[in-house]
XYZ file of C-alpha atoms in Angstrom:
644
model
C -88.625 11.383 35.261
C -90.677 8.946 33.058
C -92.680 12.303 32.671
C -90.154 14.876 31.088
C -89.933 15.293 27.566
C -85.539 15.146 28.891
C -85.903 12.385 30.806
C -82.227 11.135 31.250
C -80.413 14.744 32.090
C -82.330 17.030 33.022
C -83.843 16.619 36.214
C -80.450 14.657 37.150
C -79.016 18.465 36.923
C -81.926 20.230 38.704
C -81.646 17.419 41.633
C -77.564 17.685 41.582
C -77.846 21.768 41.853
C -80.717 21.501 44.250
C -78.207 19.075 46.894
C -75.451 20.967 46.424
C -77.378 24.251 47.353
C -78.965 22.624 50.202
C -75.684 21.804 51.433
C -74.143 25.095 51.028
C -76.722 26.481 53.290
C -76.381 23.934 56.172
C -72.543 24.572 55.623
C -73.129 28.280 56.133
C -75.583 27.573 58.946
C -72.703 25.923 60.826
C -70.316 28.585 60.151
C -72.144 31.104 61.845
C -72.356 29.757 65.090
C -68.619 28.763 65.278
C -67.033 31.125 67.534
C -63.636 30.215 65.639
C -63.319 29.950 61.739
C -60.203 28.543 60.018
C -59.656 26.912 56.387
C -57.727 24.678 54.834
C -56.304 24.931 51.277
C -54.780 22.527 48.907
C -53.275 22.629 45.554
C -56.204 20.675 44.294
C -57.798 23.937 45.715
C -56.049 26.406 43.544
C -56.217 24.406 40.056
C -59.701 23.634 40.259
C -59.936 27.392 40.538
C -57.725 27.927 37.512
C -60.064 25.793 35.867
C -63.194 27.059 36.614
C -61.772 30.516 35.344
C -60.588 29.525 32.162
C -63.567 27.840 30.857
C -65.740 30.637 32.092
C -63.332 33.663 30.256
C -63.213 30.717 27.730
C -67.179 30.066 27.398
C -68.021 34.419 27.490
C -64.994 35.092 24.007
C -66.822 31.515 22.553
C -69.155 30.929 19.826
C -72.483 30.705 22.090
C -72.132 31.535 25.674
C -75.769 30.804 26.872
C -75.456 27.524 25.313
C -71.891 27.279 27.564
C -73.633 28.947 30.640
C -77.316 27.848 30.397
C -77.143 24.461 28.068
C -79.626 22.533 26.385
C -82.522 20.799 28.498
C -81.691 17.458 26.476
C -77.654 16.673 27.505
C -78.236 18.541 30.943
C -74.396 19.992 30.912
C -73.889 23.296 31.113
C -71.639 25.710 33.387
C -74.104 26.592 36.149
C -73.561 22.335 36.643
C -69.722 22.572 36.641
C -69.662 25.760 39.286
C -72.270 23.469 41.297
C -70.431 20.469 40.839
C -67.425 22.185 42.105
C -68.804 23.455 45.007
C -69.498 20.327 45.826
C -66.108 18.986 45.353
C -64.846 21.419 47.856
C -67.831 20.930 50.741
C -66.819 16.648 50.289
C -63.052 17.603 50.790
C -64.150 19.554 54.377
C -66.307 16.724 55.355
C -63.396 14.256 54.366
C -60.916 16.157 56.379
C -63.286 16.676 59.195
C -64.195 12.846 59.623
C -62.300 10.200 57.389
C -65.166 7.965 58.157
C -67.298 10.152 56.010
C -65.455 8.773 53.071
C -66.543 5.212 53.354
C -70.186 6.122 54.164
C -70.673 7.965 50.794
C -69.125 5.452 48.502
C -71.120 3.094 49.762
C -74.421 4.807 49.085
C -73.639 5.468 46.040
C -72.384 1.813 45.391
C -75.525 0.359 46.380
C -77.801 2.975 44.700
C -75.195 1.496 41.212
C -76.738 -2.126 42.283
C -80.377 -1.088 41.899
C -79.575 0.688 38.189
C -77.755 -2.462 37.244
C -81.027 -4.645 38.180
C -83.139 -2.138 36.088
C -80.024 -2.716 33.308
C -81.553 -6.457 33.064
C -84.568 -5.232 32.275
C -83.541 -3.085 29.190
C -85.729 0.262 29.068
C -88.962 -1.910 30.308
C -89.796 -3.924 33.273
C -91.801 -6.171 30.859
C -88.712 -6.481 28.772
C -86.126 -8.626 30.089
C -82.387 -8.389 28.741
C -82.663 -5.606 26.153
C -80.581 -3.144 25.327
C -79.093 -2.551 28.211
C -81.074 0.782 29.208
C -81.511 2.070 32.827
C -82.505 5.259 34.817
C -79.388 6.736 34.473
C -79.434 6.532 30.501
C -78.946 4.493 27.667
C -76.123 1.758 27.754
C -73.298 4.215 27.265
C -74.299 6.719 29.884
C -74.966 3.843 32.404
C -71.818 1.973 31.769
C -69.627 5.204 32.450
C -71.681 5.707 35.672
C -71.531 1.785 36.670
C -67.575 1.836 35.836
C -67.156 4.430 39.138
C -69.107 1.863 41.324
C -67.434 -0.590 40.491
C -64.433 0.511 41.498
C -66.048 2.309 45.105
C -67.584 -0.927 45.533
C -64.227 -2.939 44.997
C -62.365 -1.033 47.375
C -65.168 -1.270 50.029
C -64.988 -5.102 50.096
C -60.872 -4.387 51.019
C -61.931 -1.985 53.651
C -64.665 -3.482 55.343
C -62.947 -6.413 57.572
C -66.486 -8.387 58.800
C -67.581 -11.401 56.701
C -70.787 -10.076 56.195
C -69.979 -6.478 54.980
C -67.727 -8.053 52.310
C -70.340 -11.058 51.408
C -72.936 -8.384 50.649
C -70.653 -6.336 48.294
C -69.243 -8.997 46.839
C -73.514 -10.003 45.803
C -73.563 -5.981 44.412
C -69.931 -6.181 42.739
C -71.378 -9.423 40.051
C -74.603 -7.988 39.625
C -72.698 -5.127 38.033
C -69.914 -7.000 36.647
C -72.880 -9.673 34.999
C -75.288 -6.632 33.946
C -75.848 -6.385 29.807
C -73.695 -3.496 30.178
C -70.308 -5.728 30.630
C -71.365 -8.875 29.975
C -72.782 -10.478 27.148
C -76.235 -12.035 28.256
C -76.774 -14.192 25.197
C -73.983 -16.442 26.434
C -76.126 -16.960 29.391
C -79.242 -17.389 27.341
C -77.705 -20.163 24.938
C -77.931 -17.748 21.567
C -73.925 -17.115 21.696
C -71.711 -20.620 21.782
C -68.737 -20.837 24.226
C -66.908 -22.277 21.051
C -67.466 -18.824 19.542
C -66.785 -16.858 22.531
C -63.061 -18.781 22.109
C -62.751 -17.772 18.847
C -63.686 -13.978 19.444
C -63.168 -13.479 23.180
C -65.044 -9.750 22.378
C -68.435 -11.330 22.357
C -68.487 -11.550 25.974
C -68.116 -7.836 26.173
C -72.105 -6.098 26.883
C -73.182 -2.791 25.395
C -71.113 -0.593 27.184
C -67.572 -1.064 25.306
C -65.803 1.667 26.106
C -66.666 1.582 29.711
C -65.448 -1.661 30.156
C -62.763 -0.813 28.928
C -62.389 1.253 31.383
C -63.160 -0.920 34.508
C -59.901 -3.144 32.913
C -57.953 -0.091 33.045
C -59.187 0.641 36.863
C -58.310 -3.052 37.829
C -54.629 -2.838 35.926
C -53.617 0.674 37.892
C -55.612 -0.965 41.348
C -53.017 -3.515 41.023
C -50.006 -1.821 39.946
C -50.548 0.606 42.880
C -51.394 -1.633 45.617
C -47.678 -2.890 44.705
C -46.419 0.790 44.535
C -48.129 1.183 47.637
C -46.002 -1.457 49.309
C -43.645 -0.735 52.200
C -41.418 -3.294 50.710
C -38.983 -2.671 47.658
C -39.176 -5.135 45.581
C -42.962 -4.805 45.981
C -42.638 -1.165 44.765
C -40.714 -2.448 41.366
C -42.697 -4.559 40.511
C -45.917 -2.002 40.788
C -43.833 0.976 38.570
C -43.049 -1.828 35.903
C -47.134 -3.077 35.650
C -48.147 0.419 35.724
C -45.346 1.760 33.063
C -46.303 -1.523 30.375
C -50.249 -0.301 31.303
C -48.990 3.337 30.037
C -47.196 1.813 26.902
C -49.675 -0.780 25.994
C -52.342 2.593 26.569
C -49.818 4.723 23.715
C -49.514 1.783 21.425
C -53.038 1.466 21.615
C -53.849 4.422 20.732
C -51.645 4.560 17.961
C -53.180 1.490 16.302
C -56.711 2.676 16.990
C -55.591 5.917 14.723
C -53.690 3.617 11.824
C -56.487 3.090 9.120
C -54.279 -0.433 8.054
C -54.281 -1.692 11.459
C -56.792 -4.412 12.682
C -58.025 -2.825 15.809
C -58.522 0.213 13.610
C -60.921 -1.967 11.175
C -62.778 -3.617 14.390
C -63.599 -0.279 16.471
C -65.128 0.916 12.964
C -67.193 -1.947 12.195
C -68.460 -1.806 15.904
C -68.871 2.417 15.640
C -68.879 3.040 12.110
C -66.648 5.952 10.872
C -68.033 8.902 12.203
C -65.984 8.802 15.415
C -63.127 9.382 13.511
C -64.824 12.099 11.603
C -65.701 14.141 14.510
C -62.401 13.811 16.261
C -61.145 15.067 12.678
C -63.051 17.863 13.026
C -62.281 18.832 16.668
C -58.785 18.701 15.581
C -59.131 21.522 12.971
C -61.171 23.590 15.259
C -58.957 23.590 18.017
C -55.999 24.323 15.065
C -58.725 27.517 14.190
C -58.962 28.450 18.244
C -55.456 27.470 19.712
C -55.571 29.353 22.872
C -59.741 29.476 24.213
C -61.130 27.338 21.927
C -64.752 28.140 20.965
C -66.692 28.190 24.506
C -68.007 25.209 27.127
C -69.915 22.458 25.154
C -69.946 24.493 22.053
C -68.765 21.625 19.788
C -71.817 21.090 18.000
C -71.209 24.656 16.245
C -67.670 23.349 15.168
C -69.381 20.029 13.829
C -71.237 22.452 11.436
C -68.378 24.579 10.423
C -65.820 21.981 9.429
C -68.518 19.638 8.530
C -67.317 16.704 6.368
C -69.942 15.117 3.939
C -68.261 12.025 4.208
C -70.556 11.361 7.256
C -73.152 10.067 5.504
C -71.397 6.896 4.150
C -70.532 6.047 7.563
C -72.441 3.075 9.124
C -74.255 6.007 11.646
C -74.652 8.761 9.035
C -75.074 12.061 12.037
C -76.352 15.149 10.569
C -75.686 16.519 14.375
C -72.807 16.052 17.009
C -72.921 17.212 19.884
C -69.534 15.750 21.587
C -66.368 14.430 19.113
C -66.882 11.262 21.464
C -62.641 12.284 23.154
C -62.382 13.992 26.612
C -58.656 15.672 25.100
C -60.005 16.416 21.600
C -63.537 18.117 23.459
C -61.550 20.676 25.794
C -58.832 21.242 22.908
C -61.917 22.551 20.844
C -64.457 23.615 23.620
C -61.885 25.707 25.570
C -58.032 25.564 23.678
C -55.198 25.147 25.307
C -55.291 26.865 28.114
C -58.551 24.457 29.048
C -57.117 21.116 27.885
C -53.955 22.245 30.335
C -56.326 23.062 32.886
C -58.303 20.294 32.944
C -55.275 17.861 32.600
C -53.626 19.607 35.316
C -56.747 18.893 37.474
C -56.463 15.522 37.494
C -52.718 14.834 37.689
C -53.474 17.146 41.257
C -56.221 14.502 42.060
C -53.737 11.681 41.052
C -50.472 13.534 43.320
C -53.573 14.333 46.518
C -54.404 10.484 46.543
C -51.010 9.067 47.416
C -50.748 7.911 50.738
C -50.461 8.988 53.879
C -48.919 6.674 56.834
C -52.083 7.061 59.093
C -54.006 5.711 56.454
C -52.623 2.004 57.443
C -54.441 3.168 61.070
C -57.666 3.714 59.532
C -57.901 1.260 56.677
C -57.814 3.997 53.976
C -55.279 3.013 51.937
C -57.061 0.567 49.869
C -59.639 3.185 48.824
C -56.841 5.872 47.819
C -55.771 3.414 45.402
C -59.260 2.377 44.250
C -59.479 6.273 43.889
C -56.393 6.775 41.696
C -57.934 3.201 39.564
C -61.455 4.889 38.674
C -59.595 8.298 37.872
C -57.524 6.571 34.589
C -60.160 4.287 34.370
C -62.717 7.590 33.632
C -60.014 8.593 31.777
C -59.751 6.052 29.031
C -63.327 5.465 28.650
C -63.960 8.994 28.065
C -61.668 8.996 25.102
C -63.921 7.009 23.172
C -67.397 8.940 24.771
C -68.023 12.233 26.927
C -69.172 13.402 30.020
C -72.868 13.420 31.359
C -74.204 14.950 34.536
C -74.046 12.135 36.072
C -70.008 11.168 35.432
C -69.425 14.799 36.210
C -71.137 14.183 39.567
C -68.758 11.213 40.613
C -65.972 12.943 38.751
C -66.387 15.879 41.634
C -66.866 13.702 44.356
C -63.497 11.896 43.206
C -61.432 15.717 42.930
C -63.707 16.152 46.980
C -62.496 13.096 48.129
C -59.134 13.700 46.389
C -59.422 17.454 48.761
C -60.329 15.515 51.935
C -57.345 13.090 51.198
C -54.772 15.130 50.326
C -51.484 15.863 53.051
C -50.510 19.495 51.330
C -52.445 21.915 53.131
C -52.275 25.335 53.979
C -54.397 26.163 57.323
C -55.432 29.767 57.480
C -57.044 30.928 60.932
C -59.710 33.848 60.884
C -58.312 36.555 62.992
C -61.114 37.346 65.786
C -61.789 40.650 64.343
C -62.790 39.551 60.952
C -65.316 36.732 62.245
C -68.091 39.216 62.288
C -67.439 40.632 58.818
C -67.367 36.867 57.473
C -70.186 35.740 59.219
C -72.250 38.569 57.994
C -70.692 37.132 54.151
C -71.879 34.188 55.158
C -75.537 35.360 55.455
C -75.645 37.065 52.422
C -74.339 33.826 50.560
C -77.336 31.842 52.209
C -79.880 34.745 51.048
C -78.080 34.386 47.549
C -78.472 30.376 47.997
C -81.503 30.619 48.309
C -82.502 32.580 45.891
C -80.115 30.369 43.582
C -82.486 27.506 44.603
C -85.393 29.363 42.767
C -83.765 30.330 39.816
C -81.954 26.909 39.118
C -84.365 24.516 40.640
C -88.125 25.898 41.031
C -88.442 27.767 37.787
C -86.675 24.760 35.573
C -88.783 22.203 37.315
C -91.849 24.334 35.701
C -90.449 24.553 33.033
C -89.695 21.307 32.492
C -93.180 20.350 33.481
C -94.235 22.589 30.169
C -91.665 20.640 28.097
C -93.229 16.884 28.974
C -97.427 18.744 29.044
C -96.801 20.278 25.478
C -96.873 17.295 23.022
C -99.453 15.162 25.319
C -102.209 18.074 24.808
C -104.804 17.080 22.317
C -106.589 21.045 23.336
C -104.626 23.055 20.393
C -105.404 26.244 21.925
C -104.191 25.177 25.528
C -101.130 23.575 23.741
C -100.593 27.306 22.448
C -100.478 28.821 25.466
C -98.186 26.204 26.784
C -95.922 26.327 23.521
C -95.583 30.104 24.205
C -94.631 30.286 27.957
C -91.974 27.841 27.197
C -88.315 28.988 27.936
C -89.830 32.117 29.697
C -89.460 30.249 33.167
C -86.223 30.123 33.747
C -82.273 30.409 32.251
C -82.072 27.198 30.910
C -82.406 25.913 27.548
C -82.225 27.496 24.238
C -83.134 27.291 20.690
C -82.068 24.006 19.764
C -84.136 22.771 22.622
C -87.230 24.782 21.041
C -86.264 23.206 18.080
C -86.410 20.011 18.947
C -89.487 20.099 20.546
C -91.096 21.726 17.038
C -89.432 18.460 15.228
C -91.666 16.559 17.618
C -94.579 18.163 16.494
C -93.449 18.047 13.070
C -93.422 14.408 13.197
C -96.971 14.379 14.743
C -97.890 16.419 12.241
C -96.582 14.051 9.166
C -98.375 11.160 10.928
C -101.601 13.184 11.097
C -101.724 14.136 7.781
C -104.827 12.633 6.712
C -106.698 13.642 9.477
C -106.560 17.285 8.630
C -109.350 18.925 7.414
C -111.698 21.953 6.732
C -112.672 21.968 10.485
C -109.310 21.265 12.085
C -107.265 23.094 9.675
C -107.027 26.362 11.225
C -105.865 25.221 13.948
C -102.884 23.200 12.794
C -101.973 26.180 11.373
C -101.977 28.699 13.856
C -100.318 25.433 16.100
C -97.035 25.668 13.696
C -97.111 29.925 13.825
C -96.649 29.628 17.755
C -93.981 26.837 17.379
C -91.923 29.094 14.731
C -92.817 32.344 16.571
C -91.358 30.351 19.972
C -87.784 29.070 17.454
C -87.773 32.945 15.916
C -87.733 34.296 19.309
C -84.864 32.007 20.821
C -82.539 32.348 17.303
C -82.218 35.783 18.255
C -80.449 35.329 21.137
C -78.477 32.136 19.516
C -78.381 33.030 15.781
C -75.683 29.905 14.776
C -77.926 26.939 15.320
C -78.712 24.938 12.175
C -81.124 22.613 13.220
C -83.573 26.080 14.291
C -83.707 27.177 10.521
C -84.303 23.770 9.163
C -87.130 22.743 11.570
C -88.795 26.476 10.982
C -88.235 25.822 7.009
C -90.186 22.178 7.333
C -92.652 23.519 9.630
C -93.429 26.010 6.817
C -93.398 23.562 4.182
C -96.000 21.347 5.881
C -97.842 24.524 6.807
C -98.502 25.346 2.947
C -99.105 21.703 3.030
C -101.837 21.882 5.441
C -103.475 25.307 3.736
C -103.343 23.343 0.160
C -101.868 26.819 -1.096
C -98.490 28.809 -2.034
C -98.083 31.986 -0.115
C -95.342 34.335 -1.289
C -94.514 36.070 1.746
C -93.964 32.600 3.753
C -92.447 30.652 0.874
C -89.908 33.736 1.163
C -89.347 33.136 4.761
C -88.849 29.102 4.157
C -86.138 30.244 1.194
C -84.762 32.404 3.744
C -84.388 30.005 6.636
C -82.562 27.696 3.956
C -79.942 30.227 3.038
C -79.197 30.694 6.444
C -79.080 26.729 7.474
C -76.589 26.290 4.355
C -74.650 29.302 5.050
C -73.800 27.848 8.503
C -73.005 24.208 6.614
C -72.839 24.327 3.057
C -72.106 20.522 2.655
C -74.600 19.254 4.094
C -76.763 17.676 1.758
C -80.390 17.092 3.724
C -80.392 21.135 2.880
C -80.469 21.037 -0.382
C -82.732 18.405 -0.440
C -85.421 20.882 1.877
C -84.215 23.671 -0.452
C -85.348 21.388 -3.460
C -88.410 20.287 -1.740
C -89.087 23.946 -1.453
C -89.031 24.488 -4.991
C -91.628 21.247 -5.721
C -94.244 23.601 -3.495
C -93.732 26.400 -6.521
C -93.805 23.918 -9.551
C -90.259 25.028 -10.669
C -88.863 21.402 -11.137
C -85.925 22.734 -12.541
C -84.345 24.141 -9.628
C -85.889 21.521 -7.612
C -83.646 19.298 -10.254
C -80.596 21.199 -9.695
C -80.854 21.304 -5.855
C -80.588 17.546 -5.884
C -77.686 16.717 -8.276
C -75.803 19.820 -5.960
C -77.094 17.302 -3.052
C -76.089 14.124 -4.605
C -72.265 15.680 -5.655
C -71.560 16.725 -2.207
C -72.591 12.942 -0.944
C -72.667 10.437 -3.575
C -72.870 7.893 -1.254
C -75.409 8.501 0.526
C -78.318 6.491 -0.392
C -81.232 8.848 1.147
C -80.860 11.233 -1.330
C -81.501 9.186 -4.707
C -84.402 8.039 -2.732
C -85.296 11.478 -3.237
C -84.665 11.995 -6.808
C -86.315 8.922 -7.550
C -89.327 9.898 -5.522
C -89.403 13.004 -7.309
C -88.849 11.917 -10.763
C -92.721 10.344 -9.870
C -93.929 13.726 -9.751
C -92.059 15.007 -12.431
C -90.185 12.941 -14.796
C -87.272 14.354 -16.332
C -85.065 11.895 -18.619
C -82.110 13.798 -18.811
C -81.960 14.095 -14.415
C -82.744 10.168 -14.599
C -79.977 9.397 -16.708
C -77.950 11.130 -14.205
C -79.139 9.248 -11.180
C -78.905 5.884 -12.958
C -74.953 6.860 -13.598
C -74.052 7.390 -10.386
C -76.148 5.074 -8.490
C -74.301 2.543 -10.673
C -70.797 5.021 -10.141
C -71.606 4.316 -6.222
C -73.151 1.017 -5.752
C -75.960 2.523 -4.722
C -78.759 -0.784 -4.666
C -82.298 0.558 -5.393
């Protein structure tokens, strides 16, 4: 993966669609040489099917549905995952139901493949680099900590299941190399940089990089408890459970509420820790779910709402984000992605999971019991976490094998036996679905491992003409990806491009240039197709810019085109101000300073406190002075507190 230009999602998703095709044609293998057939439904069955409806209807009415469908190479979540994922799901619940031993087997390969991305955790993103940042395979520190909180949990409930010494010993090793990881724990205690008297006066320095998912694990532990006690044949046992777990679910509200008070102290902590613009997007989801009440705007379309309802006031935040991809709130993400009717979906989901994985009395046969509860403690334990970050492929993976095992676990069932008779016509189903399968294995697999292959080649090449060819077969391969991947790509080779400056000459020139006209020709092709993403006009617009640059000459036709693009980015966001400082860097390529001028005080009134942009009027009063636009920045840098 070290070799993909997407290294953390991407071929995660291609590898996740890949096993769950594999699987569907074994399980269709099997079916046709059964001389009877019979299936059993649950109502975990029927909602996840309500779901899966309602965010497809939801993602074809939305704002982009190949974004929803197809996604972006770089996050690795799109809808071809989910209707994988959820296949998935329901081939776990057969295997579940088929052999509850199953169940114990699978949680514990994936808790010991957790163990090995913890070790790498130590490591940071380096082998060479020990204790830093927190990195691993699966991600940075946030996507590793939500996929360490579900192992954590499997691997706590194996040590109650398995009743040898050994068994539990060896988990028990697993279970504190997790717990002691830089994602929970704060290694500079061990490393003597952190005091224990200050860990006693702020008991949240021992907390790692992964906040919120810690969080979460507490919240696992707290419902583990509660329903262990719930689970109790004995009464009083039972009372005491429902009163833990009802002060967990009022401490949860009031926590909430204080999080949302701007006054309160926890309020004042979370945003020195995240900065404001949490609370900014989650602002914004709010008004465009008020905008799309009943669909919402399409599967992981939020990044177009982030433009829409923009609010300038992310840029005095401590993480100023031009882009947002996710409002960082599981609730305030489907409310805008896919309305109500996918919020209530999705909710209604896992409160089936929650009512499948109460108990059943053979369980105290078999030992299950333990790891029903340790299934209901990860689900609210995803479930909190994720209101402070979102879903990756990889949570989504152990969120379906949580709603499978939930399937495999659950005592509502309807059995329906295939009448003799119809065997033949659903065996003969059956093969098609394994011809389809297998085709599905070319489309979503072969072709986006070439592709992807093209992605990681193109901005190692130092051949420009081979780099060309590459450039241009890109997102030709297969379904996925889109213009803001082709985009970001082109910002790549922007940067390279900035860096190189000085090495561009007579001889190399032409090349450069004819480089950028395949990279804007490649953007100009996708927009087409997905004609509301920003980020494509403002990459094509700098591109442009540095291609005039380059060619040491004005040409009408593309300075047009760069105008153009600029229009287009601000008519999308109009209050964003790194667009009128483009459009204004536009106007420095034509000499007229004056609009250049105006394009930056427009800038600087949308975000006065944003320090980037007097940066930029003070860098361009160098090239051309202009006493009356310097008074102006002087006032309100002083207006501002805005340090030179």
């Amino acid at each position: 993966m070290k070799n993909s230009l997407f290294t953390f999602c991407s071929p995660k998703r291609i590898m996740m669609i890949m096993i769950t095709l594999i699987m569907v044609i074994l399980f269709l293998s099997v079916i046709l040489v059964e001389k009877k057939l019979s299936f059993r439904f649950t109502p975990i069955h029927l909602i996840l099917g309500v779901f899966i409806i309602i965010i497809t209807i939801s993602s074809v009415y939305g704002i982009d549905p190949i974004n929803s469908f197809f996604g972006r190479w770089r996050d690795g979540i799109n809808l071809v995952l989910i209707y994988m994922l959820a296949i998935f799901a329901l081939l776990i619940g057969f295997l579940v139901k088929q052999n509850i031993l199953f169940l114990p087997k699978i949680l514990l390969f994936s808790f010991i493949s957790s163990i090995f991305v913890a070790l790498i955790s130590y490591t940071g993103d380096s082998w060479l680099t020990i204790f830093k940042n927190g990195a691993s395979t699966i991600g940075n520190s946030s996507y590793t900590g939500a996929y360490l909180l579900f192992n954590i949990c499997f691997g706590f409930g194996l040590f109650f299941y398995y009743s040898k010494i050994w068994p539990k010993i060896l988990i028990a090793i697993g279970f504190l190399i997790i717990i002691f990881s830089p994602l929970f724990f704060n290694i500079n205690i061990l490393m003597g940089k952190i005091a224990i008297s200050e860990v006693i006066g702020n008991p949240f320095l021992l907390l790692g990089q992964a906040n919120a998912a810690a969080l979460g694990v507490v919240v696992s532990f707290l419902v583990i408890i509660s329903f262990y006690f719930i689970f109790s044949s004995k009464k009083i046992k039972k009372i005491i459970g429902l009163i833990i777990f009802f002060i967990l679910l009022g401490g949860i509200v009031y926590t909430g509420s204080q999080l949302t008070e701007v006054n309160s102290p926890l309020y004042k902590v979370y945003v020195e820790q995240k900065g404001e613009n949490r609370f900014i997007a989650w602002d914004i989801a709010e008004k465009s779910f008020s905008d799309n009440l009943l669909l919402g705007s399409g599967f992981h379309n939020f990044s177009y709402n982030y433009q829409k309802y923009f609010n300038p006031f992310i840029f005095n935040s401590r993480i100023p984000e031009a882009y947002f991809a996710q409002p960082h709130n599981i609730i305030l993400e489907y409310a805008s992605n896919n309305g109500i009717l996918g919020l209530v979906s999705f909710l209604a989901l896992l409160f089936f999971v929650f009512v499948g994985l109460f108990k059943d009395k053979k369980d105290e046969e078999k030992n299950i019991k333990n790891l029903r509860i340790i299934m209901i403690g990860v689900l609210f334990g995803y479930f909190i976490q994720n209101l402070f970050g979102f879903d990756t492929p990889i949570t989504y993976l152990l969120l379906f094998l949580v709603i499978g095992i939930a399937i495999g676990l659950s005592k509502k069932e309807w059995v329906f036996e295939m009448p003799d008779k119809q065997n033949i016509v659903f065996k003969v189903l059956a093969s098609v679905f394994i011809m389809l399968s297998f085709l599905a294995l070319f489309i979503f697999v072969i072709f986006p491992i070439r592709e992807l292959k093209h992605w990681a080649k193109a901005p190692a090449l130092d051949n420009v003409e081979e780099k060309i060819i590459i450039i241009n077969k890109m997102q030709k391969i297969s379904l996925f990806g889109g213009v803001w991947d082709s985009s970001f790509l082109a910002s790549k080779f922007y940067s390279s491009y900035v860096q190189k400056f000085k090495e561009i000459n007579d001889t190399n020139r032409h090349l450069y240039v004819k480089e950028i006209d395949s990279l804007i020709n490649q953007i100009e092709e996708d927009i087409k197709k997905q004609p509301n993403e920003i980020r494509s006009y403002i990459v094509m617009s700098q591109l442009i810019n540095m291609q005039m640059n380059i060619e040491k000459k004005v040409d009408e036709q593309k300075w047009n085109k760069l105008y153009d693009y600029l229009m287009k980015a601000r008519g999308i966001n109009p209050y964003n101000p790194e667009v009128l400082i483009f459009l204004s860097q536009t106007y420095v390529l034509k000499k007229d300073f004056e609009n250049a001028y105006i394009s930056a005080r427009q800038a600087i009134e949308i975000a006065p406190f944003y320090k980037k942009l007097y940066d930029y009027a003070n860098n361009l009063m160098t090239i051309k002075p202009n006493p009356e636009f310097q008074k102006y920045i002087d006032s309100m840098s002083v207006q501002f507190d805005i340090l030179p």
